[in-house]
mmCIF file with all atom_site columns, C-alpha atoms in Angstrom:
data_model
loop_
_atom_site.group_PDB
_atom_site.id
_atom_site.type_symbol
_atom_site.label_atom_id
_atom_site.label_alt_id
_atom_site.label_comp_id
_atom_site.label_asym_id
_atom_site.label_entity_id
_atom_site.label_seq_id
_atom_site.pdbx_PDB_ins_code
_atom_site.Cartn_x
_atom_site.Cartn_y
_atom_site.Cartn_z
_atom_site.occupancy
_atom_site.B_iso_or_equiv
_atom_site.pdbx_formal_charge
_atom_site.auth_seq_id
_atom_site.auth_comp_id
_atom_site.auth_asym_id
_atom_site.auth_atom_id
_atom_site.pdbx_PDB_model_num
ATOM 1   C CA . ASP A 1 1   ? -5.292  0.483   11.728  1.00 94.00 ? 1   ASP A CA 1
ATOM 2   C CA . VAL A 1 2   ? -6.553  -1.368  8.433   1.00 96.00 ? 2   VAL A CA 1
ATOM 3   C CA . ASP A 1 3   ? -4.044  1.352   6.088   1.00 97.00 ? 3   ASP A CA 1
ATOM 4   C CA . MET A 1 4   ? -5.735  2.327   2.276   1.00 97.00 ? 4   MET A CA 1
ATOM 5   C CA . THR A 1 5   ? -3.974  2.533   -0.246  1.00 98.00 ? 5   THR A CA 1
ATOM 6   C CA . GLN A 1 6   ? -5.707  5.000   -3.282  1.00 98.00 ? 6   GLN A CA 1
ATOM 7   C CA . SER A 1 7   ? -3.781  5.485   -7.286  1.00 97.00 ? 7   SER A CA 1
ATOM 8   C CA . PRO A 1 8   ? -4.003  7.157   -9.046  1.00 97.00 ? 8   PRO A CA 1
ATOM 9   C CA . LEU A 1 9   ? -3.737  10.086  -6.905  1.00 97.00 ? 9   LEU A CA 1
ATOM 10  C CA . SER A 1 10  ? -5.324  12.797  -9.348  1.00 97.00 ? 10  SER A CA 1
ATOM 11  C CA . LEU A 1 11  ? -6.979  11.079  -12.807 1.00 96.00 ? 11  LEU A CA 1
ATOM 12  C CA . SER A 1 12  ? -7.827  14.066  -15.683 1.00 97.00 ? 12  SER A CA 1
ATOM 13  C CA . VAL A 1 13  ? -10.638 12.744  -17.826 1.00 96.00 ? 13  VAL A CA 1
ATOM 14  C CA . THR A 1 14  ? -11.742 13.149  -21.303 1.00 96.00 ? 14  THR A CA 1
ATOM 15  C CA . PRO A 1 15  ? -15.708 13.488  -21.023 1.00 96.00 ? 15  PRO A CA 1
ATOM 16  C CA . GLY A 1 16  ? -17.137 9.963   -23.001 1.00 96.00 ? 16  GLY A CA 1
ATOM 17  C CA . GLN A 1 17  ? -14.284 8.022   -21.777 1.00 97.00 ? 17  GLN A CA 1
ATOM 18  C CA . SER A 1 18  ? -13.649 5.724   -18.619 1.00 97.00 ? 18  SER A CA 1
ATOM 19  C CA . ALA A 1 19  ? -11.395 5.807   -15.587 1.00 97.00 ? 19  ALA A CA 1
ATOM 20  C CA . SER A 1 20  ? -10.434 3.401   -12.640 1.00 98.00 ? 20  SER A CA 1
ATOM 21  C CA . ILE A 1 21  ? -9.710  4.311   -9.313  1.00 98.00 ? 21  ILE A CA 1
ATOM 22  C CA . SER A 1 22  ? -7.349  1.489   -7.366  1.00 98.00 ? 22  SER A CA 1
ATOM 23  C CA . CYS A 1 23  ? -6.887  0.987   -3.390  1.00 98.00 ? 23  CYS A CA 1
ATOM 24  C CA . ARG A 1 24  ? -5.826  -1.520  -2.093  1.00 98.00 ? 24  ARG A CA 1
ATOM 25  C CA . SER A 1 25  ? -6.143  -2.656  1.747   1.00 98.00 ? 25  SER A CA 1
ATOM 26  C CA . SER A 1 26  ? -3.542  -3.364  4.746   1.00 98.00 ? 26  SER A CA 1
ATOM 27  C CA . GLN A 1 27  ? -4.935  -6.408  5.498   1.00 97.00 ? 27  GLN A CA 1
ATOM 28  C CA . SER A 1 28  ? -7.518  -9.056  4.023   1.00 98.00 ? 28  SER A CA 1
ATOM 29  C CA . LEU A 1 29  ? -11.125 -6.640  4.052   1.00 97.00 ? 29  LEU A CA 1
ATOM 30  C CA . VAL A 1 30  ? -13.075 -10.288 3.876   1.00 97.00 ? 30  VAL A CA 1
ATOM 31  C CA . HIS A 1 31  ? -15.396 -10.369 6.878   1.00 96.00 ? 31  HIS A CA 1
ATOM 32  C CA . SER A 1 32  ? -16.021 -13.059 9.138   1.00 94.00 ? 32  SER A CA 1
ATOM 33  C CA . ASP A 1 33  ? -19.527 -13.558 8.021   1.00 94.00 ? 33  ASP A CA 1
ATOM 34  C CA . GLY A 1 34  ? -17.766 -13.301 4.293   1.00 94.00 ? 34  GLY A CA 1
ATOM 35  C CA . ASN A 1 35  ? -18.365 -10.066 2.865   1.00 96.00 ? 35  ASN A CA 1
ATOM 36  C CA . ASN A 1 36  ? -16.024 -7.604  1.734   1.00 97.00 ? 36  ASN A CA 1
ATOM 37  C CA . TYR A 1 37  ? -17.102 -4.090  3.439   1.00 97.00 ? 37  TYR A CA 1
ATOM 38  C CA . LEU A 1 38  ? -15.217 -1.978  1.023   1.00 98.00 ? 38  LEU A CA 1
ATOM 39  C CA . HIS A 1 39  ? -17.547 1.223   0.573   1.00 98.00 ? 39  HIS A CA 1
ATOM 40  C CA . TRP A 1 40  ? -16.651 4.164   -2.401  1.00 98.00 ? 40  TRP A CA 1
ATOM 41  C CA . PHE A 1 41  ? -17.740 7.714   -1.252  1.00 98.00 ? 41  PHE A CA 1
ATOM 42  C CA . ARG A 1 42  ? -17.593 10.873  -3.488  1.00 98.00 ? 42  ARG A CA 1
ATOM 43  C CA . GLN A 1 43  ? -16.633 14.671  -1.883  1.00 95.00 ? 43  GLN A CA 1
ATOM 44  C CA . ARG A 1 44  ? -17.778 17.127  -4.575  1.00 95.00 ? 44  ARG A CA 1
ATOM 45  C CA . PRO A 1 45  ? -15.977 20.866  -3.293  1.00 90.00 ? 45  PRO A CA 1
ATOM 46  C CA . GLY A 1 46  ? -18.159 22.604  -0.581  1.00 89.00 ? 46  GLY A CA 1
ATOM 47  C CA . GLN A 1 47  ? -19.719 19.500  0.292   1.00 93.00 ? 47  GLN A CA 1
ATOM 48  C CA . SER A 1 48  ? -19.703 16.547  2.349   1.00 93.00 ? 48  SER A CA 1
ATOM 49  C CA . PRO A 1 49  ? -19.374 12.902  0.694   1.00 95.00 ? 49  PRO A CA 1
ATOM 50  C CA . ARG A 1 50  ? -21.705 11.138  -0.395  1.00 97.00 ? 50  ARG A CA 1
ATOM 51  C CA . ARG A 1 51  ? -21.441 6.603   -1.103  1.00 97.00 ? 51  ARG A CA 1
ATOM 52  C CA . LEU A 1 52  ? -21.667 5.256   -3.960  1.00 98.00 ? 52  LEU A CA 1
ATOM 53  C CA . MET A 1 53  ? -20.969 2.487   -3.360  1.00 98.00 ? 53  MET A CA 1
ATOM 54  C CA . TYR A 1 54  ? -21.603 -0.413  -0.631  1.00 97.00 ? 54  TYR A CA 1
ATOM 55  C CA . GLU A 1 55  ? -19.300 -3.453  -0.644  1.00 97.00 ? 55  GLU A CA 1
ATOM 56  C CA . VAL A 1 56  ? -18.039 -3.718  -3.722  1.00 97.00 ? 56  VAL A CA 1
ATOM 57  C CA . SER A 1 57  ? -20.343 -3.720  -6.001  1.00 97.00 ? 57  SER A CA 1
ATOM 58  C CA . ASN A 1 58  ? -23.459 -2.185  -4.874  1.00 97.00 ? 58  ASN A CA 1
ATOM 59  C CA . ARG A 1 59  ? -24.806 0.844   -5.597  1.00 98.00 ? 59  ARG A CA 1
ATOM 60  C CA . ASP A 1 60  ? -26.223 3.337   -3.762  1.00 97.00 ? 60  ASP A CA 1
ATOM 61  C CA . SER A 1 61  ? -29.894 4.682   -4.788  1.00 96.00 ? 61  SER A CA 1
ATOM 62  C CA . GLY A 1 62  ? -29.798 7.378   -7.246  1.00 96.00 ? 62  GLY A CA 1
ATOM 63  C CA . VAL A 1 63  ? -26.416 6.415   -8.680  1.00 97.00 ? 63  VAL A CA 1
ATOM 64  C CA . PRO A 1 64  ? -26.021 5.952   -12.448 1.00 97.00 ? 64  PRO A CA 1
ATOM 65  C CA . ASP A 1 65  ? -25.177 2.426   -13.464 1.00 96.00 ? 65  ASP A CA 1
ATOM 66  C CA . ARG A 1 66  ? -21.885 4.266   -15.428 1.00 97.00 ? 66  ARG A CA 1
ATOM 67  C CA . PHE A 1 67  ? -20.216 3.172   -11.884 1.00 98.00 ? 67  PHE A CA 1
ATOM 68  C CA . SER A 1 68  ? -19.118 -0.603  -11.070 1.00 98.00 ? 68  SER A CA 1
ATOM 69  C CA . GLY A 1 69  ? -17.109 -1.989  -8.177  1.00 98.00 ? 69  GLY A CA 1
ATOM 70  C CA . SER A 1 70  ? -14.996 -4.958  -7.614  1.00 98.00 ? 70  SER A CA 1
ATOM 71  C CA . GLY A 1 71  ? -12.652 -6.904  -5.902  1.00 98.00 ? 71  GLY A CA 1
ATOM 72  C CA . SER A 1 72  ? -11.794 -9.163  -3.288  1.00 97.00 ? 72  SER A CA 1
ATOM 73  C CA . GLY A 1 73  ? -9.870  -9.328  -0.088  1.00 97.00 ? 73  GLY A CA 1
ATOM 74  C CA . THR A 1 74  ? -6.860  -6.866  -0.725  1.00 98.00 ? 74  THR A CA 1
ATOM 75  C CA . ASP A 1 75  ? -7.410  -5.188  -3.926  1.00 98.00 ? 75  ASP A CA 1
ATOM 76  C CA . PHE A 1 76  ? -11.121 -3.513  -5.063  1.00 98.00 ? 76  PHE A CA 1
ATOM 77  C CA . THR A 1 77  ? -11.903 -1.038  -8.049  1.00 98.00 ? 77  THR A CA 1
ATOM 78  C CA . LEU A 1 78  ? -14.316 1.637   -9.421  1.00 98.00 ? 78  LEU A CA 1
ATOM 79  C CA . LYS A 1 79  ? -14.266 2.229   -12.547 1.00 98.00 ? 79  LYS A CA 1
ATOM 80  C CA . ILE A 1 80  ? -16.739 5.058   -13.897 1.00 97.00 ? 80  ILE A CA 1
ATOM 81  C CA . SER A 1 81  ? -17.437 4.668   -17.632 1.00 96.00 ? 81  SER A CA 1
ATOM 82  C CA . ARG A 1 82  ? -18.199 7.425   -20.258 1.00 95.00 ? 82  ARG A CA 1
ATOM 83  C CA . VAL A 1 83  ? -17.612 9.689   -17.961 1.00 97.00 ? 83  VAL A CA 1
ATOM 84  C CA . GLU A 1 84  ? -19.417 12.862  -17.456 1.00 96.00 ? 84  GLU A CA 1
ATOM 85  C CA . ALA A 1 85  ? -18.661 16.278  -16.305 1.00 95.00 ? 85  ALA A CA 1
ATOM 86  C CA . GLU A 1 86  ? -20.625 15.335  -13.053 1.00 95.00 ? 86  GLU A CA 1
ATOM 87  C CA . ASP A 1 87  ? -18.181 13.357  -11.841 1.00 96.00 ? 87  ASP A CA 1
ATOM 88  C CA . VAL A 1 88  ? -15.760 15.833  -10.557 1.00 97.00 ? 88  VAL A CA 1
ATOM 89  C CA . GLY A 1 89  ? -14.793 15.201  -7.165  1.00 97.00 ? 89  GLY A CA 1
ATOM 90  C CA . VAL A 1 90  ? -12.452 13.153  -4.749  1.00 96.00 ? 90  VAL A CA 1
ATOM 91  C CA . TYR A 1 91  ? -13.206 9.866   -4.557  1.00 98.00 ? 91  TYR A CA 1
ATOM 92  C CA . TYR A 1 92  ? -12.797 7.415   -1.230  1.00 98.00 ? 92  TYR A CA 1
ATOM 93  C CA . CYS A 1 93  ? -12.762 4.250   -0.837  1.00 98.00 ? 93  CYS A CA 1
ATOM 94  C CA . MET A 1 94  ? -13.446 3.212   3.346   1.00 98.00 ? 94  MET A CA 1
ATOM 95  C CA . GLN A 1 95  ? -13.031 0.152   5.037   1.00 98.00 ? 95  GLN A CA 1
ATOM 96  C CA . GLY A 1 96  ? -16.342 -1.431  7.542   1.00 97.00 ? 96  GLY A CA 1
ATOM 97  C CA . SER A 1 97  ? -14.486 -4.531  8.233   1.00 97.00 ? 97  SER A CA 1
ATOM 98  C CA . HIS A 1 98  ? -12.287 -3.595  10.966  1.00 96.00 ? 98  HIS A CA 1
ATOM 99  C CA . TRP A 1 99  ? -12.844 -0.940  13.493  1.00 93.00 ? 99  TRP A CA 1
ATOM 100 C CA . PRO A 1 100 ? -11.335 1.342   13.686  1.00 94.00 ? 100 PRO A CA 1
ATOM 101 C CA . TRP A 1 101 ? -12.426 1.827   10.024  1.00 96.00 ? 101 TRP A CA 1
ATOM 102 C CA . THR A 1 102 ? -10.400 3.466   7.864   1.00 96.00 ? 102 THR A CA 1
ATOM 103 C CA . PHE A 1 103 ? -10.194 5.832   4.717   1.00 97.00 ? 103 PHE A CA 1
ATOM 104 C CA . GLY A 1 104 ? -8.265  5.767   1.956   1.00 97.00 ? 104 GLY A CA 1
ATOM 105 C CA . GLN A 1 105 ? -6.521  9.660   0.418   1.00 96.00 ? 105 GLN A CA 1
ATOM 106 C CA . GLY A 1 106 ? -8.517  10.458  -2.053  1.00 96.00 ? 106 GLY A CA 1
ATOM 107 C CA . THR A 1 107 ? -8.673  10.236  -5.644  1.00 97.00 ? 107 THR A CA 1
ATOM 108 C CA . LYS A 1 108 ? -8.966  13.354  -7.614  1.00 97.00 ? 108 LYS A CA 1
ATOM 109 C CA . VAL A 1 109 ? -11.510 13.508  -10.380 1.00 97.00 ? 109 VAL A CA 1
ATOM 110 C CA . GLU A 1 110 ? -11.209 15.923  -12.734 1.00 97.00 ? 110 GLU A CA 1
ATOM 111 C CA . ILE A 1 111 ? -12.547 15.952  -16.381 1.00 93.00 ? 111 ILE A CA 1
ATOM 112 C CA . LYS A 1 112 ? -10.646 17.448  -19.084 1.00 91.00 ? 112 LYS A CA 1
ATOM 113 C CA . VAL B 2 1   ? -32.080 11.801  5.430   1.00 95.00 ? 1   VAL B CA 1
ATOM 114 C CA . HIS B 2 2   ? -31.144 15.536  7.517   1.00 96.00 ? 2   HIS B CA 1
ATOM 115 C CA . LEU B 2 3   ? -28.438 15.599  9.572   1.00 97.00 ? 3   LEU B CA 1
ATOM 116 C CA . VAL B 2 4   ? -26.587 19.043  10.865  1.00 97.00 ? 4   VAL B CA 1
ATOM 117 C CA . ALA B 2 5   ? -23.896 19.607  13.207  1.00 97.00 ? 5   ALA B CA 1
ATOM 118 C CA . SER B 2 6   ? -23.098 22.362  15.533  1.00 97.00 ? 6   SER B CA 1
ATOM 119 C CA . GLY B 2 7   ? -21.226 24.202  18.125  1.00 97.00 ? 7   GLY B CA 1
ATOM 120 C CA . GLY B 2 8   ? -17.569 24.173  16.633  1.00 96.00 ? 8   GLY B CA 1
ATOM 121 C CA . GLY B 2 9   ? -15.521 26.690  16.880  1.00 96.00 ? 9   GLY B CA 1
ATOM 122 C CA . LEU B 2 10  ? -12.374 28.637  18.170  1.00 97.00 ? 10  LEU B CA 1
ATOM 123 C CA . VAL B 2 11  ? -11.096 26.825  21.260  1.00 97.00 ? 11  VAL B CA 1
ATOM 124 C CA . GLN B 2 12  ? -7.787  27.201  22.882  1.00 97.00 ? 12  GLN B CA 1
ATOM 125 C CA . PRO B 2 13  ? -5.354  24.869  22.976  1.00 97.00 ? 13  PRO B CA 1
ATOM 126 C CA . GLY B 2 14  ? -6.554  22.592  26.965  1.00 97.00 ? 14  GLY B CA 1
ATOM 127 C CA . GLY B 2 15  ? -10.335 23.186  26.489  1.00 97.00 ? 15  GLY B CA 1
ATOM 128 C CA . SER B 2 16  ? -13.259 21.287  25.800  1.00 97.00 ? 16  SER B CA 1
ATOM 129 C CA . LEU B 2 17  ? -16.260 21.437  24.060  1.00 96.00 ? 17  LEU B CA 1
ATOM 130 C CA . ARG B 2 18  ? -19.704 19.742  22.514  1.00 98.00 ? 18  ARG B CA 1
ATOM 131 C CA . LEU B 2 19  ? -20.460 18.579  19.302  1.00 98.00 ? 19  LEU B CA 1
ATOM 132 C CA . SER B 2 20  ? -24.210 18.586  19.331  1.00 98.00 ? 20  SER B CA 1
ATOM 133 C CA . CYS B 2 21  ? -25.858 16.555  15.733  1.00 98.00 ? 21  CYS B CA 1
ATOM 134 C CA . ALA B 2 22  ? -29.760 16.927  14.699  1.00 98.00 ? 22  ALA B CA 1
ATOM 135 C CA . ALA B 2 23  ? -31.152 13.797  12.939  1.00 98.00 ? 23  ALA B CA 1
ATOM 136 C CA . SER B 2 24  ? -34.567 13.610  11.360  1.00 97.00 ? 24  SER B CA 1
ATOM 137 C CA . GLY B 2 25  ? -35.666 12.071  7.787   1.00 97.00 ? 25  GLY B CA 1
ATOM 138 C CA . PHE B 2 26  ? -34.866 8.623   9.539   1.00 97.00 ? 26  PHE B CA 1
ATOM 139 C CA . ASN B 2 27  ? -35.843 6.792   12.066  1.00 97.00 ? 27  ASN B CA 1
ATOM 140 C CA . PHE B 2 28  ? -32.562 8.155   14.860  1.00 97.00 ? 28  PHE B CA 1
ATOM 141 C CA . ARG B 2 29  ? -34.271 5.390   17.171  1.00 97.00 ? 29  ARG B CA 1
ATOM 142 C CA . ARG B 2 30  ? -33.258 2.770   15.262  1.00 97.00 ? 30  ARG B CA 1
ATOM 143 C CA . SER B 2 31  ? -29.912 3.854   13.528  1.00 97.00 ? 31  SER B CA 1
ATOM 144 C CA . TRP B 2 32  ? -26.259 3.323   14.150  1.00 97.00 ? 32  TRP B CA 1
ATOM 145 C CA . MET B 2 33  ? -24.217 6.706   14.323  1.00 98.00 ? 33  MET B CA 1
ATOM 146 C CA . SER B 2 34  ? -20.854 8.049   14.570  1.00 97.00 ? 34  SER B CA 1
ATOM 147 C CA . TRP B 2 35  ? -18.962 11.341  14.388  1.00 98.00 ? 35  TRP B CA 1
ATOM 148 C CA . VAL B 2 36  ? -16.534 11.163  11.243  1.00 97.00 ? 36  VAL B CA 1
ATOM 149 C CA . ARG B 2 37  ? -14.015 14.036  10.868  1.00 96.00 ? 37  ARG B CA 1
ATOM 150 C CA . GLN B 2 38  ? -11.862 15.665  7.779   1.00 95.00 ? 38  GLN B CA 1
ATOM 151 C CA . VAL B 2 39  ? -8.889  17.564  8.379   1.00 89.00 ? 39  VAL B CA 1
ATOM 152 C CA . PRO B 2 40  ? -9.256  20.681  5.875   1.00 80.00 ? 40  PRO B CA 1
ATOM 153 C CA . GLY B 2 41  ? -7.993  19.445  2.667   1.00 77.00 ? 41  GLY B CA 1
ATOM 154 C CA . LYS B 2 42  ? -6.896  16.087  3.962   1.00 80.00 ? 42  LYS B CA 1
ATOM 155 C CA . GLY B 2 43  ? -8.323  12.911  4.696   1.00 87.00 ? 43  GLY B CA 1
ATOM 156 C CA . LEU B 2 44  ? -10.649 11.361  6.504   1.00 94.00 ? 44  LEU B CA 1
ATOM 157 C CA . GLU B 2 45  ? -11.547 9.253   9.749   1.00 94.00 ? 45  GLU B CA 1
ATOM 158 C CA . CYS B 2 46  ? -14.433 7.617   11.338  1.00 95.00 ? 46  CYS B CA 1
ATOM 159 C CA . VAL B 2 47  ? -13.916 8.543   14.993  1.00 95.00 ? 47  VAL B CA 1
ATOM 160 C CA . ALA B 2 48  ? -16.623 7.365   17.637  1.00 97.00 ? 48  ALA B CA 1
ATOM 161 C CA . THR B 2 49  ? -19.480 5.016   16.865  1.00 97.00 ? 49  THR B CA 1
ATOM 162 C CA . ILE B 2 50  ? -22.406 4.586   18.578  1.00 97.00 ? 50  ILE B CA 1
ATOM 163 C CA . ASN B 2 51  ? -25.344 2.045   18.747  1.00 97.00 ? 51  ASN B CA 1
ATOM 164 C CA . ASP B 2 52  ? -29.078 2.313   18.457  1.00 97.00 ? 52  ASP B CA 1
ATOM 165 C CA . ASP B 2 53  ? -29.688 2.672   22.481  1.00 96.00 ? 53  ASP B CA 1
ATOM 166 C CA . GLY B 2 54  ? -25.817 4.413   23.885  1.00 97.00 ? 54  GLY B CA 1
ATOM 167 C CA . LYS B 2 55  ? -25.277 1.276   24.927  1.00 97.00 ? 55  LYS B CA 1
ATOM 168 C CA . GLU B 2 56  ? -22.349 0.048   22.815  1.00 97.00 ? 56  GLU B CA 1
ATOM 169 C CA . THR B 2 57  ? -19.660 3.160   21.947  1.00 97.00 ? 57  THR B CA 1
ATOM 170 C CA . TYR B 2 58  ? -16.713 2.416   20.164  1.00 95.00 ? 58  TYR B CA 1
ATOM 171 C CA . TYR B 2 59  ? -13.401 4.412   19.305  1.00 95.00 ? 59  TYR B CA 1
ATOM 172 C CA . VAL B 2 60  ? -10.653 5.592   17.671  1.00 94.00 ? 60  VAL B CA 1
ATOM 173 C CA . ASP B 2 61  ? -7.197  4.489   20.042  1.00 91.00 ? 61  ASP B CA 1
ATOM 174 C CA . SER B 2 62  ? -5.763  7.180   19.883  1.00 87.00 ? 62  SER B CA 1
ATOM 175 C CA . LEU B 2 63  ? -8.297  9.040   20.738  1.00 87.00 ? 63  LEU B CA 1
ATOM 176 C CA . LYS B 2 64  ? -10.193 7.010   24.274  1.00 83.00 ? 64  LYS B CA 1
ATOM 177 C CA . GLY B 2 65  ? -10.486 9.398   26.661  1.00 88.00 ? 65  GLY B CA 1
ATOM 178 C CA . ARG B 2 66  ? -11.425 12.668  25.614  1.00 95.00 ? 66  ARG B CA 1
ATOM 179 C CA . TYR B 2 67  ? -13.240 12.318  23.293  1.00 96.00 ? 67  TYR B CA 1
ATOM 180 C CA . ILE B 2 68  ? -17.047 11.077  24.279  1.00 97.00 ? 68  ILE B CA 1
ATOM 181 C CA . ILE B 2 69  ? -19.417 10.024  21.834  1.00 98.00 ? 69  ILE B CA 1
ATOM 182 C CA . SER B 2 70  ? -23.199 9.508   23.537  1.00 98.00 ? 70  SER B CA 1
ATOM 183 C CA . ARG B 2 71  ? -27.286 10.466  22.068  1.00 98.00 ? 71  ARG B CA 1
ATOM 184 C CA . ASP B 2 72  ? -30.232 11.639  22.844  1.00 98.00 ? 72  ASP B CA 1
ATOM 185 C CA . ASN B 2 73  ? -33.239 9.243   21.738  1.00 98.00 ? 73  ASN B CA 1
ATOM 186 C CA . VAL B 2 74  ? -36.181 11.610  23.328  1.00 97.00 ? 74  VAL B CA 1
ATOM 187 C CA . ARG B 2 75  ? -34.371 15.005  20.700  1.00 98.00 ? 75  ARG B CA 1
ATOM 188 C CA . ASN B 2 76  ? -33.207 12.882  18.738  1.00 98.00 ? 76  ASN B CA 1
ATOM 189 C CA . LEU B 2 77  ? -29.063 14.257  18.875  1.00 98.00 ? 77  LEU B CA 1
ATOM 190 C CA . LEU B 2 78  ? -26.731 12.888  18.427  1.00 98.00 ? 78  LEU B CA 1
ATOM 191 C CA . TYR B 2 79  ? -23.318 14.923  20.708  1.00 98.00 ? 79  TYR B CA 1
ATOM 192 C CA . LEU B 2 80  ? -19.853 14.931  20.964  1.00 98.00 ? 80  LEU B CA 1
ATOM 193 C CA . GLN B 2 81  ? -17.746 15.347  23.945  1.00 98.00 ? 81  GLN B CA 1
ATOM 194 C CA . ILE B 2 82  ? -14.326 16.835  23.601  1.00 97.00 ? 82  ILE B CA 1
ATOM 195 C CA . SER B 2 83  ? -11.530 17.434  25.802  1.00 97.00 ? 83  SER B CA 1
ATOM 196 C CA . ASN B 2 84  ? -8.086  18.798  26.233  1.00 96.00 ? 84  ASN B CA 1
ATOM 197 C CA . LEU B 2 85  ? -8.253  20.008  22.794  1.00 96.00 ? 85  LEU B CA 1
ATOM 198 C CA . ARG B 2 86  ? -5.088  19.896  20.813  1.00 95.00 ? 86  ARG B CA 1
ATOM 199 C CA . PRO B 2 87  ? -4.328  21.989  17.400  1.00 94.00 ? 87  PRO B CA 1
ATOM 200 C CA . TYR B 2 88  ? -4.449  18.332  15.979  1.00 92.00 ? 88  TYR B CA 1
ATOM 201 C CA . ASP B 2 89  ? -8.120  18.252  16.670  1.00 95.00 ? 89  ASP B CA 1
ATOM 202 C CA . THR B 2 90  ? -9.448  20.472  14.430  1.00 96.00 ? 90  THR B CA 1
ATOM 203 C CA . ALA B 2 91  ? -11.387 19.400  11.492  1.00 96.00 ? 91  ALA B CA 1
ATOM 204 C CA . VAL B 2 92  ? -14.905 19.733  9.960   1.00 96.00 ? 92  VAL B CA 1
ATOM 205 C CA . TYR B 2 93  ? -17.073 17.210  12.563  1.00 97.00 ? 93  TYR B CA 1
ATOM 206 C CA . SER B 2 94  ? -19.788 15.277  10.833  1.00 97.00 ? 94  SER B CA 1
ATOM 207 C CA . CYS B 2 95  ? -21.942 12.610  12.530  1.00 97.00 ? 95  CYS B CA 1
ATOM 208 C CA . ALA B 2 96  ? -22.935 9.893   10.094  1.00 97.00 ? 96  ALA B CA 1
ATOM 209 C CA . LYS B 2 97  ? -25.877 7.647   10.038  1.00 97.00 ? 97  LYS B CA 1
ATOM 210 C CA . LEU B 2 98  ? -24.594 4.217   9.750   1.00 96.00 ? 98  LEU B CA 1
ATOM 211 C CA . ALA B 2 99  ? -25.522 1.215   7.794   1.00 93.00 ? 99  ALA B CA 1
ATOM 212 C CA . ILE B 2 100 ? -23.595 -2.403  8.143   1.00 91.00 ? 100 ILE B CA 1
ATOM 213 C CA . ASN B 2 101 ? -20.255 -2.186  8.024   1.00 93.00 ? 101 ASN B CA 1
ATOM 214 C CA . SER B 2 102 ? -20.695 0.908   6.444   1.00 95.00 ? 102 SER B CA 1
ATOM 215 C CA . VAL B 2 103 ? -21.277 5.131   6.830   1.00 95.00 ? 103 VAL B CA 1
ATOM 216 C CA . GLU B 2 104 ? -24.494 5.620   4.601   1.00 95.00 ? 104 GLU B CA 1
ATOM 217 C CA . TYR B 2 105 ? -25.687 9.415   4.491   1.00 96.00 ? 105 TYR B CA 1
ATOM 218 C CA . TRP B 2 106 ? -23.243 12.119  5.522   1.00 95.00 ? 106 TRP B CA 1
ATOM 219 C CA . GLY B 2 107 ? -23.882 15.226  7.329   1.00 96.00 ? 107 GLY B CA 1
ATOM 220 C CA . GLN B 2 108 ? -23.516 18.484  7.446   1.00 94.00 ? 108 GLN B CA 1
ATOM 221 C CA . GLY B 2 109 ? -19.850 19.153  9.025   1.00 95.00 ? 109 GLY B CA 1
ATOM 222 C CA . SER B 2 110 ? -18.929 21.616  11.654  1.00 96.00 ? 110 SER B CA 1
ATOM 223 C CA . LEU B 2 111 ? -15.787 23.670  12.138  1.00 96.00 ? 111 LEU B CA 1
ATOM 224 C CA . VAL B 2 112 ? -13.626 22.700  15.521  1.00 97.00 ? 112 VAL B CA 1
ATOM 225 C CA . THR B 2 113 ? -10.343 24.485  15.643  1.00 97.00 ? 113 THR B CA 1
ATOM 226 C CA . VAL B 2 114 ? -7.918  24.538  18.237  1.00 97.00 ? 114 VAL B CA 1
ATOM 227 C CA . SER B 2 115 ? -5.700  27.524  18.499  1.00 96.00 ? 115 SER B CA 1
ATOM 228 C CA . SER B 2 116 ? -4.215  29.816  20.711  1.00 94.00 ? 116 SER B CA 1
#
């Protein structure tokens, strides 16, 4: 199975500042079709996860453009610019390039 | 998109149960679906996937034989049958609508607790 390692595991951010979360995979996520199936989710307390980004850098509907994703192969980053109070939660990366699909361990984002 | 799982509860080790997921708000019969689980306070795992017509299924290797995913495209229902339950099967089980090589929507889960 592909191991997904996130860092940091927790992050405390001042509103208006930026935050970055790293996700590294134990194998390349370049699929045979050329795409990197690396996605980002956020889980707020008491809620199910919600997908924010798909295929590295595509924002899902309703996701503010403060969120951006980058990377390829084994190294990926989610950046949140101008952090707001509503951004709190646990962020997970997920790979869909190899079955079984696997998730990172999560990064808890708190607001100072 | 609305996905609601049910059928969880307290089960003794060695027991079985069937989880159901009611789907609405999208074309269920054309959608690949999965069951995902989350151990309380811990990580996420996609345990089983089924294609749109139900003829293809995929499982995490360690769960093969005990987990069976199925679907009813007439009633818009997804199922997960789990047998020989063990304490480490304790988790919140949710169904998910898939997009290409991704979970797209994650539904409301059902807690399964395996304990004597």
